[in-house]
């Protein structure tokens, strides 16, 4: 994002292959245009495709932007 006068809030969630939430984070009052987070998955982190969703919001306006991406966890023997 670009610099902002009012700090937005950020919500991030990760879902497994069947749509169960396996991780989440909420950052209130984001001050930096670049942010790095480390999320830990609940459970053993089974191999498969996971979906990460992020929502940027302001208290007065609600959600103003959303983004989604997928990533894959492979078995130890896979490359």
Tab-separated table of C-alpha atoms in Angstrom:
chain	number	residue	atom	x	y	z
A	1	UNK	CA	0.000	0.000	0.000
A	2	UNK	CA	0.931	3.665	-0.110
A	3	UNK	CA	1.566	5.892	2.917
A	4	UNK	CA	-1.617	6.712	4.801
A	5	UNK	CA	-2.830	9.358	7.218
A	6	UNK	CA	-4.963	6.973	9.275
A	7	UNK	CA	-3.488	3.581	10.113
A	8	UNK	CA	-5.525	0.647	8.768
A	9	UNK	CA	-6.060	-2.742	10.379
A	10	UNK	CA	-4.971	-5.994	8.770
A	11	UNK	CA	-6.499	-9.445	9.209
A	12	UNK	CA	-4.801	-12.532	7.793
A	13	UNK	CA	-6.063	-16.120	7.824
A	14	UNK	CA	-4.857	-19.430	6.406
A	15	UNK	CA	-7.209	-22.264	5.462
A	16	UNK	CA	-6.327	-25.870	4.709
A	17	UNK	CA	-7.533	-27.956	1.751
A	18	UNK	CA	-11.023	-28.448	3.236
A	19	UNK	CA	-11.517	-24.822	4.345
A	20	UNK	CA	-10.629	-25.169	8.036
A	21	UNK	CA	-8.827	-22.164	9.511
A	22	UNK	CA	-5.351	-23.297	10.558
A	23	UNK	CA	-3.769	-19.930	11.341
A	24	UNK	CA	-4.717	-16.272	11.715
A	25	UNK	CA	-3.356	-12.906	12.785
A	26	UNK	CA	-4.764	-9.435	13.345
A	27	UNK	CA	-2.611	-6.319	13.231
A	28	UNK	CA	-4.309	-3.216	14.609
A	29	UNK	CA	-3.098	0.178	13.405
A	30	UNK	CA	-0.569	-0.820	10.750
A	31	UNK	CA	2.039	1.966	10.587
A	32	UNK	CA	4.400	0.664	7.897
A	33	UNK	CA	3.628	0.243	4.173
A	34	UNK	CA	5.645	-3.024	4.233
A	35	UNK	CA	4.932	-5.663	6.835
A	36	UNK	CA	6.362	-9.116	7.449
A	37	UNK	CA	4.490	-11.731	9.493
A	38	UNK	CA	5.307	-15.281	10.509
A	39	UNK	CA	2.244	-17.483	10.933
A	40	UNK	CA	2.392	-20.942	12.481
A	41	UNK	CA	-0.078	-23.565	11.296
A	42	UNK	CA	-2.136	-25.423	13.898
A	43	UNK	CA	-1.456	-29.118	13.767
A	44	UNK	CA	1.221	-30.955	11.824
A	45	UNK	CA	0.952	-28.946	8.580
A	46	UNK	CA	-0.254	-31.760	6.372
A	47	UNK	CA	0.945	-31.760	2.749
A	48	UNK	CA	-1.463	-29.989	0.393
A	49	UNK	CA	-2.550	-26.625	-0.974
A	50	UNK	CA	-3.381	-23.898	1.539
A	51	UNK	CA	-5.136	-20.563	0.985
A	52	UNK	CA	-3.970	-17.313	2.584
A	53	UNK	CA	-6.485	-14.443	2.732
A	54	UNK	CA	-5.761	-10.874	3.845
A	55	UNK	CA	-8.184	-8.011	4.461
A	56	UNK	CA	-7.238	-4.371	4.988
A	57	UNK	CA	-9.813	-2.257	6.837
A	58	UNK	CA	-10.480	1.009	8.566
A	59	UNK	CA	-12.675	1.289	11.630
A	60	UNK	CA	-14.966	3.863	9.971
A	61	UNK	CA	-15.081	2.310	6.462
A	62	UNK	CA	-14.829	-1.425	7.038
A	63	UNK	CA	-12.869	-3.587	4.563
A	64	UNK	CA	-11.312	-1.523	1.755
A	65	UNK	CA	-9.114	-4.177	0.105
A	66	UNK	CA	-8.716	-7.955	0.014
A	67	UNK	CA	-6.044	-10.252	-1.364
A	68	UNK	CA	-5.778	-14.027	-1.640
A	69	UNK	CA	-3.058	-16.451	-2.660
A	70	UNK	CA	-2.331	-20.159	-2.360
A	71	UNK	CA	0.773	-22.048	-1.321
A	72	UNK	CA	1.677	-25.706	-1.114
A	73	UNK	CA	3.219	-27.754	1.663
A	74	UNK	CA	4.915	-30.812	0.229
A	75	UNK	CA	5.918	-34.091	1.811
A	76	UNK	CA	9.486	-34.188	3.117
A	77	UNK	CA	10.645	-36.335	0.193
A	78	UNK	CA	9.138	-34.046	-2.489
A	79	UNK	CA	10.904	-31.097	-4.104
